[in-house]
Structures are given as C-alpha cells and as structure tokens.
Amino acid sequence: MLKDVIEVRPLDGHRLWLRFDDGLQGEIDLRPHLEFSGVFAPLKDAQYFARVAVHPEFKVVTWPNGADLDSDVLYSLVAGTPISVNEPAAR
C-alpha cells in the first residue's frame, strides 16, 4: 500500500483526522487500536495527544517522544479495507 500521511489534526477523545497523499481523508478513533502503555503511555493525556504531527521525513503520525503509527495501518482503518499481505514491504 505504502501511503503517506500529509496532514493530521487531533480531535476529542483520542481521535485523529488524517489526510493521505492520494487524497483519502477521514477520522479514526485510536482507543480500540492502541494500548496506552510504554512509549504510548503519554498519549493518555489529552494535551499531549494533541501534540500529534506528521514526521517531515517519514510521513507518519508521530508525537514528541518518538511514538509513531504506521501509515498503512491508519490508511486501512480510514478506508475500511484490510491490508494486503502481498504488497512489497520496501519502497
């Protein structure tokens, strides 16, 4: 799939609005998909969660502590389609 996130906005309740390089955009609620432990523990705090950004080089959703989320997984959740295991892993 290899989709890049080009824009992200935090929403209430651990939700994100995302826009991808092919124009797909939509919202996702991360609560059912993310354990708030380890590197993701700070994301429990709404103010910290709101510090989300797009990594300028890797085009993934990231936070100041280095926590990041796979763009292809986010794309599949926004699009409502499963990830194909037959796609190449490297660009």
mmCIF file of C-alpha atoms in Angstrom:
data_model
loop_
_atom_site.group_PDB
_atom_site.id
_atom_site.type_symbol
_atom_site.label_atom_id
_atom_site.label_comp_id
_atom_site.label_asym_id
_atom_site.label_seq_id
_atom_site.Cartn_x
_atom_site.Cartn_y
_atom_site.Cartn_z
ATOM 1 C CA MET A 1 0.000 0.000 0.000
ATOM 2 C CA LEU A 2 2.711 2.494 1.074
ATOM 3 C CA LYS A 3 0.594 5.550 1.759
ATOM 4 C CA ASP A 4 1.998 8.742 3.289
ATOM 5 C CA VAL A 5 0.157 10.907 5.803
ATOM 6 C CA ILE A 6 0.333 14.532 4.687
ATOM 7 C CA GLU A 7 -1.883 16.127 7.339
ATOM 8 C CA VAL A 8 -3.121 15.224 10.813
ATOM 9 C CA ARG A 9 -5.362 17.047 13.283
ATOM 10 C CA PRO A 10 -6.192 15.934 16.816
ATOM 11 C CA LEU A 11 -9.865 15.609 17.685
ATOM 12 C CA ASP A 12 -11.600 14.985 21.012
ATOM 13 C CA GLY A 13 -11.483 11.577 22.632
ATOM 14 C CA HIS A 14 -8.236 10.186 21.150
ATOM 15 C CA ARG A 15 -9.459 10.624 17.608
ATOM 16 C CA LEU A 16 -7.442 11.900 14.675
ATOM 17 C CA TRP A 17 -8.406 13.429 11.362
ATOM 18 C CA LEU A 18 -5.984 12.280 8.654
ATOM 19 C CA ARG A 19 -5.287 13.150 5.032
ATOM 20 C CA PHE A 20 -3.156 10.899 2.852
ATOM 21 C CA ASP A 21 -1.075 11.591 -0.249
ATOM 22 C CA ASP A 22 -3.726 10.105 -2.565
ATOM 23 C CA GLY A 23 -6.462 12.409 -1.221
ATOM 24 C CA LEU A 24 -8.164 9.936 1.140
ATOM 25 C CA GLN A 25 -9.176 11.648 4.358
ATOM 26 C CA GLY A 26 -11.146 10.694 7.389
ATOM 27 C CA GLU A 27 -11.305 10.219 11.132
ATOM 28 C CA ILE A 28 -10.114 7.375 13.295
ATOM 29 C CA ASP A 29 -10.647 6.646 16.983
ATOM 30 C CA LEU A 30 -7.376 5.223 18.312
ATOM 31 C CA ARG A 31 -8.782 3.918 21.612
ATOM 32 C CA PRO A 32 -9.752 0.467 20.254
ATOM 33 C CA HIS A 33 -6.456 0.121 18.378
ATOM 34 C CA LEU A 34 -3.836 1.338 20.833
ATOM 35 C CA GLU A 35 -2.627 0.293 24.269
ATOM 36 C CA PHE A 36 -1.682 3.397 26.213
ATOM 37 C CA SER A 37 1.425 1.842 27.757
ATOM 38 C CA GLY A 38 5.148 2.064 27.141
ATOM 39 C CA VAL A 39 6.015 4.736 24.582
ATOM 40 C CA PHE A 40 2.278 5.340 24.047
ATOM 41 C CA ALA A 41 1.518 5.978 27.761
ATOM 42 C CA PRO A 42 1.863 9.792 27.463
ATOM 43 C CA LEU A 43 -0.872 9.781 24.803
ATOM 44 C CA LYS A 44 -3.449 9.118 27.545
ATOM 45 C CA ASP A 45 -3.135 12.806 28.408
ATOM 46 C CA ALA A 46 -5.337 14.826 26.042
ATOM 47 C CA GLN A 47 -2.927 17.778 25.946
ATOM 48 C CA TYR A 48 -0.024 15.525 24.998
ATOM 49 C CA PHE A 49 -2.145 13.641 22.456
ATOM 50 C CA ALA A 50 -2.925 16.991 20.811
ATOM 51 C CA ARG A 51 0.802 17.464 20.085
ATOM 52 C CA VAL A 52 0.494 14.992 17.205
ATOM 53 C CA ALA A 53 2.303 15.855 13.965
ATOM 54 C CA VAL A 54 3.376 14.372 10.645
ATOM 55 C CA HIS A 55 7.047 13.394 10.652
ATOM 56 C CA PRO A 56 8.586 15.589 7.928
ATOM 57 C CA GLU A 57 10.809 12.848 6.502
ATOM 58 C CA PHE A 58 8.929 9.598 7.101
ATOM 59 C CA LYS A 59 5.360 10.947 6.641
ATOM 60 C CA VAL A 60 3.968 9.044 9.623
ATOM 61 C CA VAL A 61 1.868 10.232 12.552
ATOM 62 C CA THR A 62 4.212 10.976 15.443
ATOM 63 C CA TRP A 63 4.472 12.620 18.864
ATOM 64 C CA PRO A 64 7.383 14.488 20.516
ATOM 65 C CA ASN A 65 8.528 11.402 22.466
ATOM 66 C CA GLY A 66 9.097 9.438 19.225
ATOM 67 C CA ALA A 67 5.903 7.379 19.386
ATOM 68 C CA ASP A 68 4.617 6.864 15.863
ATOM 69 C CA LEU A 69 1.936 4.953 13.999
ATOM 70 C CA ASP A 70 2.230 3.004 10.748
ATOM 71 C CA SER A 71 0.684 4.971 7.901
ATOM 72 C CA ASP A 72 -0.501 1.871 6.040
ATOM 73 C CA VAL A 73 -2.393 0.628 9.098
ATOM 74 C CA LEU A 74 -4.001 4.042 9.565
ATOM 75 C CA TYR A 75 -4.895 4.168 5.877
ATOM 76 C CA SER A 76 -6.581 0.769 6.044
ATOM 77 C CA LEU A 77 -8.597 1.834 9.090
ATOM 78 C CA VAL A 78 -9.736 5.099 7.498
ATOM 79 C CA ALA A 79 -10.521 3.406 4.166
ATOM 80 C CA GLY A 80 -12.186 0.413 5.811
ATOM 81 C CA THR A 81 -10.100 -2.032 3.789
ATOM 82 C CA PRO A 82 -7.743 -4.744 5.013
ATOM 83 C CA ILE A 83 -4.009 -4.516 4.442
ATOM 84 C CA SER A 84 -2.823 -6.822 1.665
ATOM 85 C CA VAL A 85 -0.011 -9.139 2.756
ATOM 86 C CA ASN A 86 1.095 -9.493 -0.881
ATOM 87 C CA GLU A 87 2.278 -5.889 -1.176
ATOM 88 C CA PRO A 88 6.049 -5.258 -1.058
ATOM 89 C CA ALA A 89 7.364 -4.050 2.294
ATOM 90 C CA ALA A 90 10.032 -1.680 0.959
ATOM 91 C CA ARG A 91 9.776 1.316 -1.320
#
